[in-house]
mmCIF file of N, CA and C in Angstrom:
data_model
loop_
_atom_site.group_PDB
_atom_site.id
_atom_site.type_symbol
_atom_site.label_atom_id
_atom_site.label_comp_id
_atom_site.label_asym_id
_atom_site.label_seq_id
_atom_site.Cartn_x
_atom_site.Cartn_y
_atom_site.Cartn_z
ATOM 1 N N UNK A 1244 -6.909 69.013 183.490
ATOM 2 C CA UNK A 1244 -8.353 69.035 183.699
ATOM 3 C C UNK A 1244 -9.030 68.280 182.556
ATOM 4 N N UNK A 1245 -9.848 67.309 182.923
ATOM 5 C CA UNK A 1245 -10.594 66.552 181.918
ATOM 6 C C UNK A 1245 -11.571 67.487 181.213
ATOM 7 N N UNK A 1246 -11.661 67.344 179.913
ATOM 8 C CA UNK A 1246 -12.587 68.156 179.131
ATOM 9 C C UNK A 1246 -13.555 67.260 178.381
ATOM 10 N N UNK A 1247 -14.785 67.738 178.298
ATOM 11 C CA UNK A 1247 -15.852 66.986 177.636
ATOM 12 C C UNK A 1247 -16.492 67.886 176.589
ATOM 13 N N UNK A 1248 -16.633 67.374 175.374
ATOM 14 C CA UNK A 1248 -17.235 68.177 174.319
ATOM 15 C C UNK A 1248 -18.212 67.337 173.510
ATOM 16 N N UNK A 1249 -19.419 67.847 173.402
ATOM 17 C CA UNK A 1249 -20.440 67.186 172.602
ATOM 18 C C UNK A 1249 -20.417 67.741 171.179
ATOM 19 N N UNK A 1250 -20.857 66.931 170.246
ATOM 20 C CA UNK A 1250 -21.031 67.373 168.862
ATOM 21 C C UNK A 1250 -22.179 66.587 168.251
ATOM 22 N N UNK A 1251 -22.668 67.107 167.142
ATOM 23 C CA UNK A 1251 -23.802 66.484 166.483
ATOM 24 C C UNK A 1251 -25.086 67.201 166.859
ATOM 25 N N UNK A 1252 -26.184 66.608 166.503
ATOM 26 C CA UNK A 1252 -27.475 67.209 166.804
ATOM 27 C C UNK A 1252 -27.942 68.110 165.682
ATOM 28 N N UNK A 1253 -28.801 69.067 166.031
ATOM 29 C CA UNK A 1253 -29.370 69.961 165.037
ATOM 30 C C UNK A 1253 -30.849 69.691 164.864
ATOM 31 N N UNK A 1254 -31.343 70.042 163.704
ATOM 32 C CA UNK A 1254 -32.761 69.877 163.388
ATOM 33 C C UNK A 1254 -32.976 68.546 162.672
ATOM 34 N N UNK A 1255 -33.899 67.751 163.176
ATOM 35 C CA UNK A 1255 -34.190 66.437 162.613
ATOM 36 C C UNK A 1255 -35.699 66.297 162.483
ATOM 37 N N UNK A 1256 -36.131 65.661 161.415
ATOM 38 C CA UNK A 1256 -37.562 65.428 161.235
ATOM 39 C C UNK A 1256 -38.030 64.280 162.114
ATOM 40 N N UNK A 1257 -39.289 64.299 162.530
ATOM 41 C CA UNK A 1257 -39.827 63.162 163.288
ATOM 42 C C UNK A 1257 -39.626 61.859 162.512
ATOM 43 N N UNK A 1258 -39.208 60.830 163.245
ATOM 44 C CA UNK A 1258 -38.903 59.552 162.625
ATOM 45 C C UNK A 1258 -37.487 59.454 162.102
ATOM 46 N N UNK A 1259 -36.775 60.542 162.110
ATOM 47 C CA UNK A 1259 -35.417 60.561 161.601
ATOM 48 C C UNK A 1259 -34.387 60.124 162.625
ATOM 49 N N UNK A 1260 -33.135 60.235 162.220
ATOM 50 C CA UNK A 1260 -32.023 59.789 163.057
ATOM 51 C C UNK A 1260 -30.937 60.846 163.096
ATOM 52 N N UNK A 1261 -30.173 60.781 164.157
ATOM 53 C CA UNK A 1261 -28.975 61.596 164.254
ATOM 54 C C UNK A 1261 -28.049 60.924 165.252
ATOM 55 N N UNK A 1262 -26.798 61.343 165.233
ATOM 56 C CA UNK A 1262 -25.838 60.768 166.161
ATOM 57 C C UNK A 1262 -25.098 61.878 166.880
ATOM 58 N N UNK A 1263 -25.070 61.747 168.189
ATOM 59 C CA UNK A 1263 -24.299 62.665 169.023
ATOM 60 C C UNK A 1263 -22.990 61.992 169.420
ATOM 61 N N UNK A 1264 -21.977 62.820 169.565
ATOM 62 C CA UNK A 1264 -20.681 62.311 169.995
ATOM 63 C C UNK A 1264 -20.200 63.072 171.217
ATOM 64 N N UNK A 1265 -19.576 62.351 172.114
ATOM 65 C CA UNK A 1265 -19.015 62.938 173.325
ATOM 66 C C UNK A 1265 -17.524 62.618 173.347
ATOM 67 N N UNK A 1266 -16.737 63.638 173.137
ATOM 68 C CA UNK A 1266 -15.292 63.472 173.126
ATOM 69 C C UNK A 1266 -14.734 63.881 174.482
ATOM 70 N N UNK A 1267 -13.987 62.974 175.095
ATOM 71 C CA UNK A 1267 -13.353 63.246 176.391
ATOM 72 C C UNK A 1267 -11.853 63.394 176.161
ATOM 73 N N UNK A 1268 -11.310 64.512 176.576
ATOM 74 C CA UNK A 1268 -9.889 64.756 176.360
ATOM 75 C C UNK A 1268 -9.188 65.083 177.671
ATOM 76 N N UNK A 1269 -7.899 65.201 177.596
ATOM 77 C CA UNK A 1269 -7.060 65.452 178.777
ATOM 78 C C UNK A 1269 -7.259 64.339 179.809
ATOM 79 N N UNK A 1270 -7.292 63.104 179.309
ATOM 80 C CA UNK A 1270 -7.496 61.951 180.186
ATOM 81 C C UNK A 1270 -6.621 60.812 179.667
ATOM 82 N N UNK A 1271 -5.904 60.164 180.577
ATOM 83 C CA UNK A 1271 -5.035 59.080 180.147
ATOM 84 C C UNK A 1271 -5.858 57.805 179.957
ATOM 85 N N UNK A 1272 -5.360 56.906 179.149
ATOM 86 C CA UNK A 1272 -6.131 55.723 178.778
ATOM 87 C C UNK A 1272 -6.502 54.863 179.988
ATOM 88 N N UNK A 1273 -5.614 54.761 180.943
ATOM 89 C CA UNK A 1273 -5.922 53.913 182.100
ATOM 90 C C UNK A 1273 -7.106 54.460 182.883
ATOM 91 N N UNK A 1274 -7.255 55.760 182.897
ATOM 92 C CA UNK A 1274 -8.421 56.366 183.559
ATOM 93 C C UNK A 1274 -9.643 56.264 182.651
ATOM 94 N N UNK A 1275 -9.427 56.526 181.374
ATOM 95 C CA UNK A 1275 -10.529 56.453 180.407
ATOM 96 C C UNK A 1275 -11.181 55.067 180.428
ATOM 97 N N UNK A 1276 -10.395 54.028 180.611
ATOM 98 C CA UNK A 1276 -10.918 52.664 180.568
ATOM 99 C C UNK A 1276 -11.943 52.404 181.661
ATOM 100 N N UNK A 1277 -11.926 53.180 182.714
ATOM 101 C CA UNK A 1277 -12.887 52.982 183.813
ATOM 102 C C UNK A 1277 -13.857 54.157 183.955
ATOM 103 N N UNK A 1278 -13.857 55.045 182.987
ATOM 104 C CA UNK A 1278 -14.713 56.228 183.049
ATOM 105 C C UNK A 1278 -16.116 55.908 182.540
ATOM 106 N N UNK A 1279 -17.095 56.262 183.334
ATOM 107 C CA UNK A 1279 -18.497 56.146 182.922
ATOM 108 C C UNK A 1279 -18.876 57.402 182.143
ATOM 109 N N UNK A 1280 -19.562 57.223 181.042
ATOM 110 C CA UNK A 1280 -20.015 58.361 180.234
ATOM 111 C C UNK A 1280 -21.526 58.295 180.118
ATOM 112 N N UNK A 1281 -22.173 59.359 180.492
ATOM 113 C CA UNK A 1281 -23.632 59.401 180.474
ATOM 114 C C UNK A 1281 -24.118 60.574 179.637
ATOM 115 N N UNK A 1282 -25.252 60.367 179.018
ATOM 116 C CA UNK A 1282 -25.941 61.428 178.283
ATOM 117 C C UNK A 1282 -27.186 61.827 179.074
ATOM 118 N N UNK A 1283 -27.345 63.115 179.230
ATOM 119 C CA UNK A 1283 -28.528 63.693 179.854
ATOM 120 C C UNK A 1283 -29.181 64.635 178.841
ATOM 121 N N UNK A 1284 -30.410 64.987 179.118
ATOM 122 C CA UNK A 1284 -31.059 65.990 178.291
ATOM 123 C C UNK A 1284 -31.941 66.873 179.154
ATOM 124 N N UNK A 1285 -32.134 68.069 178.671
ATOM 125 C CA UNK A 1285 -32.987 69.011 179.374
ATOM 126 C C UNK A 1285 -33.821 69.778 178.361
ATOM 127 N N UNK A 1286 -35.113 69.590 178.470
ATOM 128 C CA UNK A 1286 -36.057 70.309 177.622
ATOM 129 C C UNK A 1286 -36.479 71.597 178.330
ATOM 130 N N UNK A 1287 -36.949 72.584 177.588
ATOM 131 C CA UNK A 1287 -37.366 73.846 178.208
ATOM 132 C C UNK A 1287 -38.404 73.623 179.292
ATOM 133 N N UNK A 1288 -38.160 74.202 180.458
ATOM 134 C CA UNK A 1288 -39.114 74.102 181.551
ATOM 135 C C UNK A 1288 -39.092 72.778 182.292
ATOM 136 N N UNK A 1289 -38.148 71.919 181.942
ATOM 137 C CA UNK A 1289 -38.093 70.607 182.582
ATOM 138 C C UNK A 1289 -36.734 70.386 183.231
ATOM 139 N N UNK A 1290 -36.703 69.449 184.151
ATOM 140 C CA UNK A 1290 -35.444 69.124 184.801
ATOM 141 C C UNK A 1290 -34.568 68.279 183.874
ATOM 142 N N UNK A 1291 -33.284 68.349 184.129
ATOM 143 C CA UNK A 1291 -32.360 67.516 183.379
ATOM 144 C C UNK A 1291 -32.585 66.049 183.742
ATOM 145 N N UNK A 1292 -32.622 65.194 182.737
ATOM 146 C CA UNK A 1292 -32.871 63.775 182.981
ATOM 147 C C UNK A 1292 -31.804 62.914 182.327
ATOM 148 N N UNK A 1293 -31.542 61.785 182.940
ATOM 149 C CA UNK A 1293 -30.594 60.825 182.387
ATOM 150 C C UNK A 1293 -31.235 60.120 181.195
ATOM 151 N N UNK A 1294 -30.511 60.059 180.101
ATOM 152 C CA UNK A 1294 -30.993 59.397 178.891
ATOM 153 C C UNK A 1294 -30.353 58.015 178.737
ATOM 154 N N UNK A 1295 -29.036 57.975 178.832
ATOM 155 C CA UNK A 1295 -28.320 56.713 178.632
ATOM 156 C C UNK A 1295 -26.962 56.822 179.305
ATOM 157 N N UNK A 1296 -26.429 55.664 179.697
ATOM 158 C CA UNK A 1296 -25.151 55.666 180.403
ATOM 159 C C UNK A 1296 -24.318 54.479 179.940
ATOM 160 N N UNK A 1297 -23.103 54.787 179.539
ATOM 161 C CA UNK A 1297 -22.156 53.738 179.150
ATOM 162 C C UNK A 1297 -21.353 53.367 180.386
ATOM 163 N N UNK A 1298 -21.416 52.087 180.752
ATOM 164 C CA UNK A 1298 -20.710 51.585 181.925
ATOM 165 C C UNK A 1298 -19.582 50.669 181.462
ATOM 166 N N UNK A 1299 -18.333 51.039 181.652
ATOM 167 C CA UNK A 1299 -17.238 50.189 181.202
ATOM 168 C C UNK A 1299 -17.335 48.784 181.778
ATOM 169 N N UNK A 1300 -17.285 47.786 180.934
ATOM 170 C CA UNK A 1300 -17.319 46.409 181.393
ATOM 171 C C UNK A 1300 -18.693 45.914 181.786
ATOM 172 N N UNK A 1301 -19.709 46.695 181.521
ATOM 173 C CA UNK A 1301 -21.074 46.301 181.882
ATOM 174 C C UNK A 1301 -22.044 46.784 180.808
ATOM 175 N N UNK A 1302 -23.289 46.388 180.968
ATOM 176 C CA UNK A 1302 -24.295 46.789 179.989
ATOM 177 C C UNK A 1302 -24.619 48.270 180.132
ATOM 178 N N UNK A 1303 -25.011 48.855 179.032
ATOM 179 C CA UNK A 1303 -25.432 50.250 179.071
ATOM 180 C C UNK A 1303 -26.825 50.364 179.683
ATOM 181 N N UNK A 1304 -27.114 51.517 180.234
ATOM 182 C CA UNK A 1304 -28.434 51.801 180.792
ATOM 183 C C UNK A 1304 -29.142 52.809 179.901
ATOM 184 N N UNK A 1305 -30.448 52.640 179.764
ATOM 185 C CA UNK A 1305 -31.264 53.566 178.987
ATOM 186 C C UNK A 1305 -32.530 53.887 179.759
ATOM 187 N N UNK A 1306 -32.947 55.135 179.683
ATOM 188 C CA UNK A 1306 -34.225 55.459 180.270
ATOM 189 C C UNK A 1306 -35.330 54.830 179.420
ATOM 190 N N UNK A 1307 -36.448 54.522 180.035
ATOM 191 C CA UNK A 1307 -37.492 53.751 179.351
ATOM 192 C C UNK A 1307 -37.959 54.397 178.048
ATOM 193 N N UNK A 1308 -38.033 55.710 178.022
ATOM 194 C CA UNK A 1308 -38.603 56.385 176.854
ATOM 195 C C UNK A 1308 -37.721 56.277 175.606
ATOM 196 N N UNK A 1309 -36.455 55.872 175.766
ATOM 197 C CA UNK A 1309 -35.580 55.784 174.595
ATOM 198 C C UNK A 1309 -35.143 54.353 174.299
ATOM 199 N N UNK A 1310 -35.541 53.412 175.114
ATOM 200 C CA UNK A 1310 -35.151 52.013 174.881
ATOM 201 C C UNK A 1310 -35.653 51.537 173.528
ATOM 202 N N UNK A 1311 -34.771 50.889 172.796
ATOM 203 C CA UNK A 1311 -35.113 50.411 171.472
ATOM 204 C C UNK A 1311 -34.960 51.449 170.382
ATOM 205 N N UNK A 1312 -34.723 52.705 170.761
ATOM 206 C CA UNK A 1312 -34.556 53.775 169.770
ATOM 207 C C UNK A 1312 -33.152 54.384 169.807
ATOM 208 N N UNK A 1313 -32.583 54.466 170.991
ATOM 209 C CA UNK A 1313 -31.248 55.043 171.161
ATOM 210 C C UNK A 1313 -30.270 53.927 171.507
ATOM 211 N N UNK A 1314 -29.036 54.109 171.100
ATOM 212 C CA UNK A 1314 -28.011 53.137 171.460
ATOM 213 C C UNK A 1314 -26.662 53.836 171.619
ATOM 214 N N UNK A 1315 -25.872 53.301 172.528
ATOM 215 C CA UNK A 1315 -24.558 53.850 172.831
ATOM 216 C C UNK A 1315 -23.463 52.976 172.230
ATOM 217 N N UNK A 1316 -22.378 53.623 171.874
ATOM 218 C CA UNK A 1316 -21.178 52.886 171.479
ATOM 219 C C UNK A 1316 -19.967 53.713 171.900
ATOM 220 N N UNK A 1317 -18.887 53.009 172.140
ATOM 221 C CA UNK A 1317 -17.668 53.707 172.560
ATOM 222 C C UNK A 1317 -16.540 53.413 171.579
ATOM 223 N N UNK A 1318 -15.866 54.472 171.181
ATOM 224 C CA UNK A 1318 -14.618 54.342 170.421
ATOM 225 C C UNK A 1318 -13.496 54.528 171.435
ATOM 226 N N UNK A 1319 -12.908 53.426 171.860
ATOM 227 C CA UNK A 1319 -11.963 53.475 172.973
ATOM 228 C C UNK A 1319 -10.741 54.326 172.656
ATOM 229 N N UNK A 1320 -10.154 54.114 171.488
ATOM 230 C CA UNK A 1320 -8.911 54.811 171.171
ATOM 231 C C UNK A 1320 -9.140 56.303 170.920
ATOM 232 N N UNK A 1321 -10.332 56.664 170.474
ATOM 233 C CA UNK A 1321 -10.630 58.078 170.235
ATOM 234 C C UNK A 1321 -11.249 58.740 171.465
ATOM 235 N N UNK A 1322 -11.441 57.967 172.540
ATOM 236 C CA UNK A 1322 -12.001 58.498 173.790
ATOM 237 C C UNK A 1322 -13.321 59.207 173.523
ATOM 238 N N UNK A 1323 -14.148 58.538 172.788
ATOM 239 C CA UNK A 1323 -15.424 59.117 172.375
ATOM 240 C C UNK A 1323 -16.546 58.116 172.599
ATOM 241 N N UNK A 1324 -17.679 58.609 173.053
ATOM 242 C CA UNK A 1324 -18.889 57.795 173.179
ATOM 243 C C UNK A 1324 -19.953 58.420 172.278
ATOM 244 N N UNK A 1325 -20.561 57.577 171.461
ATOM 245 C CA UNK A 1325 -21.590 58.034 170.534
ATOM 246 C C UNK A 1325 -22.967 57.645 171.044
ATOM 247 N N UNK A 1326 -23.919 58.512 170.816
ATOM 248 C CA UNK A 1326 -25.316 58.214 171.104
ATOM 249 C C UNK A 1326 -26.071 58.238 169.776
ATOM 250 N N UNK A 1327 -26.408 57.054 169.291
ATOM 251 C CA UNK A 1327 -27.194 56.944 168.063
ATOM 252 C C UNK A 1327 -28.665 57.074 168.427
ATOM 253 N N UNK A 1328 -29.336 58.010 167.780
ATOM 254 C CA UNK A 1328 -30.727 58.303 168.100
ATOM 255 C C UNK A 1328 -31.569 58.049 166.862
ATOM 256 N N UNK A 1329 -32.421 57.055 166.928
ATOM 257 C CA UNK A 1329 -33.295 56.691 165.810
ATOM 258 C C UNK A 1329 -34.755 56.892 166.198
ATOM 259 N N UNK A 1330 -35.607 56.878 165.190
ATOM 260 C CA UNK A 1330 -37.055 57.024 165.410
ATOM 261 C C UNK A 1330 -37.348 58.208 166.319
ATOM 262 N N UNK A 1331 -36.754 59.316 166.010
ATOM 263 C CA UNK A 1331 -36.872 60.488 166.882
ATOM 264 C C UNK A 1331 -38.287 61.034 166.900
ATOM 265 N N UNK A 1332 -38.639 61.554 168.057
ATOM 266 C CA UNK A 1332 -39.965 62.108 168.301
ATOM 267 C C UNK A 1332 -39.830 63.565 168.720
ATOM 268 N N UNK A 1333 -40.874 64.351 168.543
ATOM 269 C CA UNK A 1333 -40.797 65.753 168.989
ATOM 270 C C UNK A 1333 -40.445 65.868 170.474
ATOM 271 N N UNK A 1334 -40.879 64.928 171.267
ATOM 272 C CA UNK A 1334 -40.586 64.988 172.705
ATOM 273 C C UNK A 1334 -39.121 64.687 173.028
ATOM 274 N N UNK A 1335 -38.338 64.314 172.036
ATOM 275 C CA UNK A 1335 -36.900 64.146 172.240
ATOM 276 C C UNK A 1335 -36.163 65.482 172.113
ATOM 277 N N UNK A 1336 -36.874 66.504 171.744
ATOM 278 C CA UNK A 1336 -36.261 67.828 171.618
ATOM 279 C C UNK A 1336 -35.735 68.301 172.958
ATOM 280 N N UNK A 1337 -34.470 68.648 172.987
ATOM 281 C CA UNK A 1337 -33.826 69.074 174.232
ATOM 282 C C UNK A 1337 -32.383 69.452 173.944
ATOM 283 N N UNK A 1338 -31.752 70.018 174.948
ATOM 284 C CA UNK A 1338 -30.300 70.144 174.924
ATOM 285 C C UNK A 1338 -29.746 68.873 175.542
ATOM 286 N N UNK A 1339 -28.831 68.243 174.840
ATOM 287 C CA UNK A 1339 -28.233 66.996 175.300
ATOM 288 C C UNK A 1339 -26.843 67.271 175.851
ATOM 289 N N UNK A 1340 -26.619 66.791 177.060
ATOM 290 C CA UNK A 1340 -25.356 66.998 177.751
ATOM 291 C C UNK A 1340 -24.653 65.658 177.976
ATOM 292 N N UNK A 1341 -23.343 65.707 177.918
ATOM 293 C CA UNK A 1341 -22.538 64.530 178.209
ATOM 294 C C UNK A 1341 -21.807 64.744 179.532
ATOM 295 N N UNK A 1342 -21.765 63.693 180.328
ATOM 296 C CA UNK A 1342 -21.045 63.749 181.599
ATOM 297 C C UNK A 1342 -20.087 62.571 181.686
ATOM 298 N N UNK A 1343 -18.836 62.878 181.967
ATOM 299 C CA UNK A 1343 -17.836 61.834 182.188
ATOM 300 C C UNK A 1343 -17.566 61.740 183.681
ATOM 301 N N UNK A 1344 -17.663 60.542 184.223
ATOM 302 C CA UNK A 1344 -17.443 60.325 185.648
ATOM 303 C C UNK A 1344 -16.188 59.497 185.856
ATOM 304 N N UNK A 1345 -15.194 60.114 186.481
ATOM 305 C CA UNK A 1345 -13.982 59.398 186.849
ATOM 306 C C UNK A 1345 -14.080 59.002 188.319
ATOM 307 N N UNK A 1346 -13.013 58.455 188.828
ATOM 308 C CA UNK A 1346 -13.035 58.043 190.235
ATOM 309 C C UNK A 1346 -13.023 59.236 191.177
ATOM 310 N N UNK A 1347 -12.687 60.423 190.664
ATOM 311 C CA UNK A 1347 -12.575 61.560 191.558
ATOM 312 C C UNK A 1347 -13.531 62.707 191.261
ATOM 313 N N UNK A 1348 -14.207 62.699 190.090
ATOM 314 C CA UNK A 1348 -15.061 63.847 189.805
ATOM 315 C C UNK A 1348 -15.961 63.581 188.596
ATOM 316 N N UNK A 1349 -16.951 64.456 188.455
ATOM 317 C CA UNK A 1349 -17.802 64.486 187.266
ATOM 318 C C UNK A 1349 -17.374 65.659 186.404
ATOM 319 N N UNK A 1350 -17.391 65.443 185.086
ATOM 320 C CA UNK A 1350 -17.037 66.498 184.150
ATOM 321 C C UNK A 1350 -18.134 66.599 183.097
ATOM 322 N N UNK A 1351 -18.652 67.813 182.927
ATOM 323 C CA UNK A 1351 -19.781 68.037 182.024
ATOM 324 C C UNK A 1351 -19.332 68.781 180.774
ATOM 325 N N UNK A 1352 -20.007 68.467 179.684
ATOM 326 C CA UNK A 1352 -19.869 69.278 178.488
ATOM 327 C C UNK A 1352 -20.881 70.407 178.522
ATOM 328 N N UNK A 1353 -20.842 71.237 177.486
ATOM 329 C CA UNK A 1353 -21.713 72.407 177.449
ATOM 330 C C UNK A 1353 -23.055 72.115 176.792
ATOM 331 N N UNK A 1354 -23.184 70.968 176.181
ATOM 332 C CA UNK A 1354 -24.459 70.586 175.601
ATOM 333 C C UNK A 1354 -24.566 70.852 174.109
ATOM 334 N N UNK A 1355 -25.475 70.128 173.490
ATOM 335 C CA UNK A 1355 -25.762 70.319 172.074
ATOM 336 C C UNK A 1355 -27.267 70.182 171.856
ATOM 337 N N UNK A 1356 -27.808 71.057 171.033
ATOM 338 C CA UNK A 1356 -29.258 71.106 170.836
ATOM 339 C C UNK A 1356 -29.703 70.066 169.817
ATOM 340 N N UNK A 1357 -30.756 69.359 170.169
ATOM 341 C CA UNK A 1357 -31.444 68.477 169.224
ATOM 342 C C UNK A 1357 -32.891 68.935 169.145
ATOM 343 N N UNK A 1358 -33.324 69.260 167.959
ATOM 344 C CA UNK A 1358 -34.702 69.694 167.746
ATOM 345 C C UNK A 1358 -35.355 68.751 166.753
ATOM 346 N N UNK A 1359 -36.444 68.133 167.189
ATOM 347 C CA UNK A 1359 -37.178 67.203 166.330
ATOM 348 C C UNK A 1359 -38.469 67.885 165.914
ATOM 349 N N UNK A 1360 -38.527 68.244 164.655
ATOM 350 C CA UNK A 1360 -39.676 69.003 164.164
ATOM 351 C C UNK A 1360 -39.763 68.883 162.653
ATOM 352 N N UNK A 1361 -40.986 68.947 162.149
ATOM 353 C CA UNK A 1361 -41.189 68.938 160.699
ATOM 354 C C UNK A 1361 -41.260 70.357 160.163
#
């Protein structure tokens, strides 16, 4: 069973930066090479929304509100996708979830809290 685990986050001041990591395990490299990894977030009282998506062999996608502030990178051998978050705003406060999509299923992590506050 593919496993997904997020790490990073915590309390960050407005204008600050943090990096989230999504580690995908129990997956062979040939499958990992074609796995899409997406970050979602859910703020209290709001629906879960797509933040950014790493597409193997293609450009990453970002929701408009984070373009120019967030960026994705993949460490292929460590089976990890990082979400670098800069110029953070209070409205970025949410639980951030990672989803790995293989050819046969979606696998979610349990989420990690990011709170942007002074």
